[in-house]
Short mmCIF file of C-alpha atoms and ligand atoms in Angstrom, two decimals:
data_model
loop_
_atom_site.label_atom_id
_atom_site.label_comp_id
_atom_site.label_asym_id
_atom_site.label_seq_id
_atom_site.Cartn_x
_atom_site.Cartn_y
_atom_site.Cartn_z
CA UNK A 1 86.44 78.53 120.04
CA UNK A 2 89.21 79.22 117.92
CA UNK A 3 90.47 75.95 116.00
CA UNK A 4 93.86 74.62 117.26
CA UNK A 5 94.10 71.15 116.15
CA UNK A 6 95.77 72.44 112.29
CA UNK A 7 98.80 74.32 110.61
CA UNK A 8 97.04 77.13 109.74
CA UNK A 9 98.46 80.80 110.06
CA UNK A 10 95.65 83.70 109.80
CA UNK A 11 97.80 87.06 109.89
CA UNK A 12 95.50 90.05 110.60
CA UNK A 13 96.89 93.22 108.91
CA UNK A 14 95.54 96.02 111.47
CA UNK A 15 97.26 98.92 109.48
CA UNK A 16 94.98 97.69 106.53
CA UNK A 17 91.87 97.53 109.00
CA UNK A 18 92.69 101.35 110.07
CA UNK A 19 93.35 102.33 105.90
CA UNK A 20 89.95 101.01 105.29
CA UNK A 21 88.18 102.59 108.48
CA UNK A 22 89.80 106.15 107.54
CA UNK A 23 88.50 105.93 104.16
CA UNK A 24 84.76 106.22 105.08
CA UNK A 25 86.05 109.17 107.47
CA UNK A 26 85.41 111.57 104.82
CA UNK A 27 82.02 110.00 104.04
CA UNK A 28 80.35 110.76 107.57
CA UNK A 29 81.09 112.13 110.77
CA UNK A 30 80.22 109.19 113.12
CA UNK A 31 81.47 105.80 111.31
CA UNK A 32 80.62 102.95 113.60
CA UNK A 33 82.83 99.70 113.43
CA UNK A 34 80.47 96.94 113.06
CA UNK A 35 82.53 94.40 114.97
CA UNK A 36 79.93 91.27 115.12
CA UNK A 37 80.97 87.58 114.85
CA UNK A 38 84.18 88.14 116.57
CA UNK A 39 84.73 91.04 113.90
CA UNK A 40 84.17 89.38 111.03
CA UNK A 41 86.30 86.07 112.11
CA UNK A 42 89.30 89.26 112.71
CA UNK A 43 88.95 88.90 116.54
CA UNK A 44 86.81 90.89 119.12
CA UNK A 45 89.63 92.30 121.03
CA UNK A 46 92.14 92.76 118.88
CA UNK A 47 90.00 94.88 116.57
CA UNK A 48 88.04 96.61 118.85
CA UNK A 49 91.55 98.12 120.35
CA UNK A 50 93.13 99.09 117.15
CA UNK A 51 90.06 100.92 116.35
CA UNK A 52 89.75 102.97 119.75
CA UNK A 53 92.39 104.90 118.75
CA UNK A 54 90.58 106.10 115.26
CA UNK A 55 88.93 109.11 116.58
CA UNK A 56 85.25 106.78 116.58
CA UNK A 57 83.18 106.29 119.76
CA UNK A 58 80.56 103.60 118.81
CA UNK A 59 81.25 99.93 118.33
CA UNK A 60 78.34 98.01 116.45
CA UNK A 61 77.89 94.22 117.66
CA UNK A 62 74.92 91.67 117.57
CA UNK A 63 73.86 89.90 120.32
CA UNK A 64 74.02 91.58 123.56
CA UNK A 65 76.42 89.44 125.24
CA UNK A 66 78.75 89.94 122.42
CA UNK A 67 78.60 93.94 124.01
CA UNK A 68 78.97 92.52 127.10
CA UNK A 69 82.24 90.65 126.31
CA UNK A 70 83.58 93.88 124.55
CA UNK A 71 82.97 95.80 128.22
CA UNK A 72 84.93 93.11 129.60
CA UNK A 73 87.66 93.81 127.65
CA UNK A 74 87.49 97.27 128.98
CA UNK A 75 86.19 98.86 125.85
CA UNK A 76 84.65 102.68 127.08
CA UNK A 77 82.87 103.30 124.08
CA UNK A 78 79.68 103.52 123.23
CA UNK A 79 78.23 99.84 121.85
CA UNK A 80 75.62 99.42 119.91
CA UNK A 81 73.99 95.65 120.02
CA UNK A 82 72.38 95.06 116.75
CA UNK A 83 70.48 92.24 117.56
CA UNK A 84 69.09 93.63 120.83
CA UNK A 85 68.15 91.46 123.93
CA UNK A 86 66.66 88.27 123.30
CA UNK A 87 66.26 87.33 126.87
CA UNK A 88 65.62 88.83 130.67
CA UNK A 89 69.83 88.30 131.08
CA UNK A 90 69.84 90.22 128.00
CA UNK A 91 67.78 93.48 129.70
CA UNK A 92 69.51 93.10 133.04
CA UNK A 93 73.25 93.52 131.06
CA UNK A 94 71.78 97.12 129.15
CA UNK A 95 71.77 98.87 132.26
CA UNK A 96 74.33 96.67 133.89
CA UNK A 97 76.89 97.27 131.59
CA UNK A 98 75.48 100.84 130.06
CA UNK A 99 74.39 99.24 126.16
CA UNK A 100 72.36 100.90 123.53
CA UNK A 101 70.25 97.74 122.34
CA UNK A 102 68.39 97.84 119.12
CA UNK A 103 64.65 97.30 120.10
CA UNK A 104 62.68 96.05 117.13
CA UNK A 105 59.38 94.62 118.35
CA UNK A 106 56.02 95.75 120.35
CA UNK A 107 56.83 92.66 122.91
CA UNK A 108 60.38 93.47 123.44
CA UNK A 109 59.61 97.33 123.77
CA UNK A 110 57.04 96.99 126.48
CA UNK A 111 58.95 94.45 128.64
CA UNK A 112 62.13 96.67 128.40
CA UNK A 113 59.70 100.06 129.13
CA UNK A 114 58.23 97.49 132.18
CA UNK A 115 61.99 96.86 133.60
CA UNK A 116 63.00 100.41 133.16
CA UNK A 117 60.24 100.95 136.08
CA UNK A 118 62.21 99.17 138.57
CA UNK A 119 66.71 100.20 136.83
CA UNK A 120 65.96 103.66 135.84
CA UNK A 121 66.39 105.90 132.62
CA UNK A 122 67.78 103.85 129.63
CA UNK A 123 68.65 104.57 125.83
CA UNK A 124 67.83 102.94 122.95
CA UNK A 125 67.75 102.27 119.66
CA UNK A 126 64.52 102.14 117.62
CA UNK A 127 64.37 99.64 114.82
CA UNK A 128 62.66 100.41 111.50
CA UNK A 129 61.89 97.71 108.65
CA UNK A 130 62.28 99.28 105.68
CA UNK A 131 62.16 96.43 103.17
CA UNK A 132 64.91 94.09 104.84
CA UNK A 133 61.63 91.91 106.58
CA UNK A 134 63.83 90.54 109.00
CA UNK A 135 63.85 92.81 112.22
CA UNK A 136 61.73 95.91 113.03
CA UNK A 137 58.91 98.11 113.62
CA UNK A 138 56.66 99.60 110.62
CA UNK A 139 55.20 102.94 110.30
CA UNK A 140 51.89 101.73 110.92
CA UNK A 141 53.70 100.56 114.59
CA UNK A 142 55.11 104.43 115.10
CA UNK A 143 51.72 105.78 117.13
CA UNK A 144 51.80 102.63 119.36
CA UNK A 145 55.79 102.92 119.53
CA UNK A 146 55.64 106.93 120.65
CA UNK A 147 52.96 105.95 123.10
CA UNK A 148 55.06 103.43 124.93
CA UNK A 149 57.89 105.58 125.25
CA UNK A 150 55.57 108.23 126.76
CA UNK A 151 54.69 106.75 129.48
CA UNK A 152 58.11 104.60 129.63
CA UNK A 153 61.84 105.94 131.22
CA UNK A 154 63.45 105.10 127.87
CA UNK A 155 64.95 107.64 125.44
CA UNK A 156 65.15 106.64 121.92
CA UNK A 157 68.86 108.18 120.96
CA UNK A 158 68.65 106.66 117.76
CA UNK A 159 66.85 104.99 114.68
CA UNK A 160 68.06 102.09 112.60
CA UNK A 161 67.07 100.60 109.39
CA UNK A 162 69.27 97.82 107.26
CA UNK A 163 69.45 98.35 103.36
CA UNK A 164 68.91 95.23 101.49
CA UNK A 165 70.38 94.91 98.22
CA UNK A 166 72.55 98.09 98.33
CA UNK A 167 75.23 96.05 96.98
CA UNK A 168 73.18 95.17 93.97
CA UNK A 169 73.36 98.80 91.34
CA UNK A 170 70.11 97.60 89.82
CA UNK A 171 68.48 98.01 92.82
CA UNK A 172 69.21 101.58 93.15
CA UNK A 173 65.56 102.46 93.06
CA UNK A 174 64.94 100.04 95.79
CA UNK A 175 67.29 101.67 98.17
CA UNK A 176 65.86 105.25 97.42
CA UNK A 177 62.72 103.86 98.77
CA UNK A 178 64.01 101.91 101.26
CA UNK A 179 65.65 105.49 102.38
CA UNK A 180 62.51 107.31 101.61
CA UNK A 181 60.33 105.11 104.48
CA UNK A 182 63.26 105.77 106.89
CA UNK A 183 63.05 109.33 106.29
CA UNK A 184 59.10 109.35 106.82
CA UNK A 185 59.59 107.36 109.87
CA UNK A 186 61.98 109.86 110.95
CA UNK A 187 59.62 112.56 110.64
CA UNK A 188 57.10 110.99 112.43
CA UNK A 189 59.24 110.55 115.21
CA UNK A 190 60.69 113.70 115.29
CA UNK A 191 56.87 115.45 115.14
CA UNK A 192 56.08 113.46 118.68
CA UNK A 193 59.00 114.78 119.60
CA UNK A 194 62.18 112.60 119.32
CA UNK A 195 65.31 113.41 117.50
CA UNK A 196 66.98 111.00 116.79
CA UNK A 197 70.48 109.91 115.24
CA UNK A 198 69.64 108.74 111.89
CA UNK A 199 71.42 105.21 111.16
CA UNK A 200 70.83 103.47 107.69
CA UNK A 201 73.57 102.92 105.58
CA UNK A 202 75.90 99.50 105.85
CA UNK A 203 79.69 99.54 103.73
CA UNK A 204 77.74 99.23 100.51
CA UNK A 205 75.12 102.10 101.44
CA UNK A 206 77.52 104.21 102.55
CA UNK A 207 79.97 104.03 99.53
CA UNK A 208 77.19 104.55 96.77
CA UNK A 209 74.40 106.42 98.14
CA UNK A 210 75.15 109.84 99.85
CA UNK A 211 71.19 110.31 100.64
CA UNK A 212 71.62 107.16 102.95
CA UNK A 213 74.90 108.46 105.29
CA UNK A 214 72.64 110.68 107.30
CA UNK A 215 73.80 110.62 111.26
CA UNK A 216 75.67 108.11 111.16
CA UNK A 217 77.35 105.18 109.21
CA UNK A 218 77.34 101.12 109.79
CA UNK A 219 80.97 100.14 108.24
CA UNK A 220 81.12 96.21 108.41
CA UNK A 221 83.23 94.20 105.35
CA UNK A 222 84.48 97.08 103.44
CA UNK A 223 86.48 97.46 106.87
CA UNK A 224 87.52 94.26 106.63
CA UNK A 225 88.58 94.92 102.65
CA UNK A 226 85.64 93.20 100.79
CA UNK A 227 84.33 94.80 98.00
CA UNK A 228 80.73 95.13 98.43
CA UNK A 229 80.49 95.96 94.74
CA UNK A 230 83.03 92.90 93.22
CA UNK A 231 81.97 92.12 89.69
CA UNK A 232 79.49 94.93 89.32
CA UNK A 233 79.94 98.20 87.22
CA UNK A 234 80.25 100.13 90.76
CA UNK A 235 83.27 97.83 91.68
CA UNK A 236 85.84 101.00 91.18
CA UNK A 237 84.16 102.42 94.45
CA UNK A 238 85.71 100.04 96.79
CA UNK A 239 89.49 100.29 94.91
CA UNK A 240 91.27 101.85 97.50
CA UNK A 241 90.16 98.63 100.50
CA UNK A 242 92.79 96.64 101.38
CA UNK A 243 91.91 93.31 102.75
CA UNK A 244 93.11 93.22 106.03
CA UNK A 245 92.63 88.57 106.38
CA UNK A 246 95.77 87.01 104.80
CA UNK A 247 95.31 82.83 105.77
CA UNK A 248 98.05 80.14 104.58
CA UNK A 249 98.89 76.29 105.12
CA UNK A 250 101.98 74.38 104.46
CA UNK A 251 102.63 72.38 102.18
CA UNK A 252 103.49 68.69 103.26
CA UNK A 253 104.80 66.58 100.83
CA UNK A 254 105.79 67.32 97.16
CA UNK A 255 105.32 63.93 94.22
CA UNK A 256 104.94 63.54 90.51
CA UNK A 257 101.45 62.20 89.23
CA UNK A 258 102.20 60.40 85.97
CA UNK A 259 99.37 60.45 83.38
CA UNK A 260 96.09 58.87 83.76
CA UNK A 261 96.72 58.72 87.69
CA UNK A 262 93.99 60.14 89.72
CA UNK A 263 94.31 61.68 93.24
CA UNK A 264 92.43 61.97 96.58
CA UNK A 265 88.98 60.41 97.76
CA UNK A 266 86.74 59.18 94.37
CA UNK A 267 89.41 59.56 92.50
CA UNK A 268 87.71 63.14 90.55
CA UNK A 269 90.71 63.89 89.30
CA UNK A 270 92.72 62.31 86.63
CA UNK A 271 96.33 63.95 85.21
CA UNK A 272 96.32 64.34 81.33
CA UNK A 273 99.98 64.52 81.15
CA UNK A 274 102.89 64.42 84.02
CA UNK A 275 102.23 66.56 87.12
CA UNK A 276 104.01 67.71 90.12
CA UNK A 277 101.56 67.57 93.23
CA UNK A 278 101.65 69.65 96.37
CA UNK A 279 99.77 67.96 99.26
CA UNK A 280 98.72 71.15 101.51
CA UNK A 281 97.93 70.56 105.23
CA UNK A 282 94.35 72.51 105.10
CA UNK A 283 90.66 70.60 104.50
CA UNK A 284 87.02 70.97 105.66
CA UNK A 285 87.87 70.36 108.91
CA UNK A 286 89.57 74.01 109.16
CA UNK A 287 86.50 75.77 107.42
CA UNK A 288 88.07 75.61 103.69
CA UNK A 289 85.15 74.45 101.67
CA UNK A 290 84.73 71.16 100.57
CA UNK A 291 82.93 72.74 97.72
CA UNK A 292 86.84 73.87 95.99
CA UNK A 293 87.57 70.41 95.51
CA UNK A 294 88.91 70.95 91.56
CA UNK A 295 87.84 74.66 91.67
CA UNK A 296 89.92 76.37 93.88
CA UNK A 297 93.27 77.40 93.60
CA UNK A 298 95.77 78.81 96.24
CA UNK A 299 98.88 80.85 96.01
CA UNK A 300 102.44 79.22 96.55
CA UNK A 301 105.46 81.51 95.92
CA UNK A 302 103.63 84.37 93.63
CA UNK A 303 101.80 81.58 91.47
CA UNK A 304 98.18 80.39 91.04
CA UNK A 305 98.26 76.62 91.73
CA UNK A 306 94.59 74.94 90.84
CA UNK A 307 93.57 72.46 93.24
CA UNK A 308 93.31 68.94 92.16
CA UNK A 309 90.80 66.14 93.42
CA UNK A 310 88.42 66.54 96.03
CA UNK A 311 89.17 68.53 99.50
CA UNK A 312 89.85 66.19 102.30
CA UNK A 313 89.48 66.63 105.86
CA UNK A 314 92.54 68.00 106.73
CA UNK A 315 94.45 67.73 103.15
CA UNK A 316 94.26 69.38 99.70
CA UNK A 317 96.00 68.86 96.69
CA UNK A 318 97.53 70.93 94.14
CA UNK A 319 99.34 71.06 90.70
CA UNK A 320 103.14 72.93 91.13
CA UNK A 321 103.80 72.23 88.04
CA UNK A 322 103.83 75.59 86.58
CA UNK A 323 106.20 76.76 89.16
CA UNK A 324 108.38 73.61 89.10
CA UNK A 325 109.03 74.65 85.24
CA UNK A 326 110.19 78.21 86.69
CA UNK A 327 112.48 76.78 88.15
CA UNK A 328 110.81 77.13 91.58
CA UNK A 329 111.19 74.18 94.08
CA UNK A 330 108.10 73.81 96.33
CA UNK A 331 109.50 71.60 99.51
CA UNK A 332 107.49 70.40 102.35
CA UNK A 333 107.30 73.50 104.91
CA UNK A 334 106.51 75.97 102.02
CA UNK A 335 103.43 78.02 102.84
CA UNK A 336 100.61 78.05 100.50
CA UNK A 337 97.96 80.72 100.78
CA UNK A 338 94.52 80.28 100.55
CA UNK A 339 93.76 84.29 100.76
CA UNK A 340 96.19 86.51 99.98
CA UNK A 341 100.14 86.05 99.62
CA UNK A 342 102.54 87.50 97.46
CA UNK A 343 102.85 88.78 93.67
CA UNK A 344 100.62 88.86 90.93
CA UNK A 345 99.17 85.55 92.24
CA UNK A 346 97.43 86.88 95.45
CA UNK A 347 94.11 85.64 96.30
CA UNK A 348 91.22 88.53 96.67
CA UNK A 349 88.33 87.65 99.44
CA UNK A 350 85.91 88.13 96.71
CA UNK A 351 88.55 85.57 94.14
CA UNK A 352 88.19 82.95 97.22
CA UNK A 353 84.37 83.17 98.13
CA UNK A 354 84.23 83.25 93.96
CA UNK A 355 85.27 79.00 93.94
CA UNK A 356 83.87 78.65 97.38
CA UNK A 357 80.11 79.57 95.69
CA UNK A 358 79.74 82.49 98.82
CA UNK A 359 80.70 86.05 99.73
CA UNK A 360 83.88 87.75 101.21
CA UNK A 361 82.11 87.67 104.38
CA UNK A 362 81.37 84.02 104.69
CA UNK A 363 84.86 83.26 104.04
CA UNK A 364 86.22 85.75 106.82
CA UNK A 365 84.03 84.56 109.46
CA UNK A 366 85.09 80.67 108.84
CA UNK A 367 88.91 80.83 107.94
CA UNK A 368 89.24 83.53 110.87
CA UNK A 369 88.20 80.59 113.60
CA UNK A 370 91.49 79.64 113.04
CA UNK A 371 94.80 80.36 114.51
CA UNK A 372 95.46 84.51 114.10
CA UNK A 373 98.30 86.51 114.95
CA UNK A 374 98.82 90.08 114.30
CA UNK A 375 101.04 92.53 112.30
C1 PLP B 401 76.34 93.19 109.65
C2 PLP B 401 75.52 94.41 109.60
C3 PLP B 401 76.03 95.59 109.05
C4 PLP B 401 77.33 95.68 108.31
O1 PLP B 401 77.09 95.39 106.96
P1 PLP B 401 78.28 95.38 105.87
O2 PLP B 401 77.60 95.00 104.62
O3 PLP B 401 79.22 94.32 106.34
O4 PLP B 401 78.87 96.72 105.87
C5 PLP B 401 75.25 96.72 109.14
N1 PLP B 401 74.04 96.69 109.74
C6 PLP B 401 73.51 95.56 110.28
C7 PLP B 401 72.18 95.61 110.90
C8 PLP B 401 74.23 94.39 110.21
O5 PLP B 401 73.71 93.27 110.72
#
């Protein structure tokens, strides 16, 4: 899975993780990781273990088998599959290997309700669709819902709803009613007689809205150190999230590009005066963008060097010329980051998915299916 054929380092910062997972502490009792995707492109394992030790006992994932894999790795803690089971492998593994599924769907409910005849008592998770229109029941659903469980062996332990544009400050009025629904739906449930652990709020939820931290919190990128709020007026309330991805390349060969030269494929890219050129050993083929090519820029000793000409496969160009006049020699071997590195000239997740014409989270999930080690 991971991509081995390149020269790229990805250095996972765990401390950082652990900064960023402490700060929601004080938002909410219960914060639950939300570890999907191989953790955001941060690694399963790795994450997963430097979190145990965070005073947390549920792990968020998607897809059930991504739970199971997390067992595997001996994780004891409660995990919550976000995705919940898709197929009968998928039911067999809840009891199996003791998961709290989300269960968002009439069809899904009764065939889980039908197995739980034959394995026994099993927890769940209720769904709600609150606005999001991707996954979940609808209050209308509830009298069916309760009705099923009645007669079923399964205990809803909790209710979930996803915020969607909590990011977005205009919207505030959308979240209140998004959180307004969920409480309604909460009341019903509780009045047939289930209460529940209220879930709602995601990294952005949680860090604006104190109405939506209820039970329990869903902390995915601001874990990672993504802003949710970058570029908005609310951007101060992510300030103190330390991206914890830092992802660099070396460089492999250093040459002057005399005026009215072009460089790389199409030839995009023409010098108005004399440049110095850093090829760097990255390209589309390790999950940097194609879409940089002449937008980008990467970080080589402290400075902002702007790429130059299009992104190749497994090369991209870049003008040292800045640093060259600093006095600063750039020799093959050099590293050059793509996300982070050192000085004034570091590169934010949110400055990188800014050229790449995406989000923070994009970005981790592709660069992290490279090489990682830890510190
Ligand atoms: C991914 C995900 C989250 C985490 O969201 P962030 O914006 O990364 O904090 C929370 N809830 C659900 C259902 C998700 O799929």
């Amino acid at each position: 899975m991971t991509i081995d054929y390149n020269k790229l380092k990805v250095r996972i910062n765990l401390d950082n993780l652990r900064h960023n997972y402490q700060t929601f502490k004080g938002l909410c009792d219960r914060v639950i990781p939300v570890i999907k995707s191989d953790a955001y492109g941060h690694g399963l394992a790795e994450v997963s273990r430097a979190l145990e030790s965070e005073d947390m006992d549920t792990f968020g994932v998607g897809f059930v088998h991504e739970a199971v894999k997390l067992r595997r790795f001996g994780c004891t803690k409660r995990i919550l599959a976000l995705l919940g089971p898709v197929d009968d492998g998928d039911i067999q593994a809840l009891w199996e290997h003791d998961l709290l599924a989300v269960i968002s769907h009439m069809a899904q409910l009764r065939q889980v309700a039908e197995v739980a005849e034959k394995n026994g008592p099993l927890n769940i998770c209720l769904k709600f669709d609150t606005g999001m229109r991707r996954l979940g029941f609808r209050s209308e659903d509830i009298p069916e819902v309760v009705a099923v469980l009645k007669q079923s062996k399964l205990t809803p332990v909790m209710a979930s709803s996803h915020l969607a544009s909590a990011d977005v400050p205009e919207h505030e009025a959308n979240v209140e009613a998004q959180a307004a629904i969920f409480q309604e739906m909460l009341d019903l449930l509780k009045e047939a007689g289930y209460d529940v652990e209220a879930n709602l709020a995601n990294s952005a939820g949680s860090l604006a809205f104190e109405l939506c931290r209820m039970d329990s919190l869903r902390l995915g990128i601001a874990m990672y150190g993504g802003n949710p709020f970058h570029g908005t007026q609310r951007e101060e309330l992510g300030r103190e999230l330390k991206p914890a991805m830092e992802v660099s390349a070396p460089v492999l060969q250093v040459h002057s590009l005399k005026k009215g030269e072009s460089i790389s494929y199409g030839w995009t890219y023409t010098a108005e005066s004399d440049l110095e050129v850093a090829i760097i050993g990255v390209g589309y083929a390790d999950n940097f963008s194609r879409s940089m090519s002449n937008v980008g820029q990467m970080n080589i000793k402290g400075y902002r060097v702007p790429i130059r000409g299009r992104v190749c496969m497994q090369m991209t160009a870049v003008d040292v010329t800045e640093l060259m006049g600093e006095g600063l020699g750039v020799v093959p071997g050099d590293e050059a980051f793509l996300l982070g590195g050192p000085g004034p000239g570091t590169i934010t997740p949110e400055d990188l998915a800014g050229w790449w014409g995406t989000i923070s989270y994009e970005v981790f999930c592709l660069l992290g299916m490279n090489q990682r080690e830890y510190i």
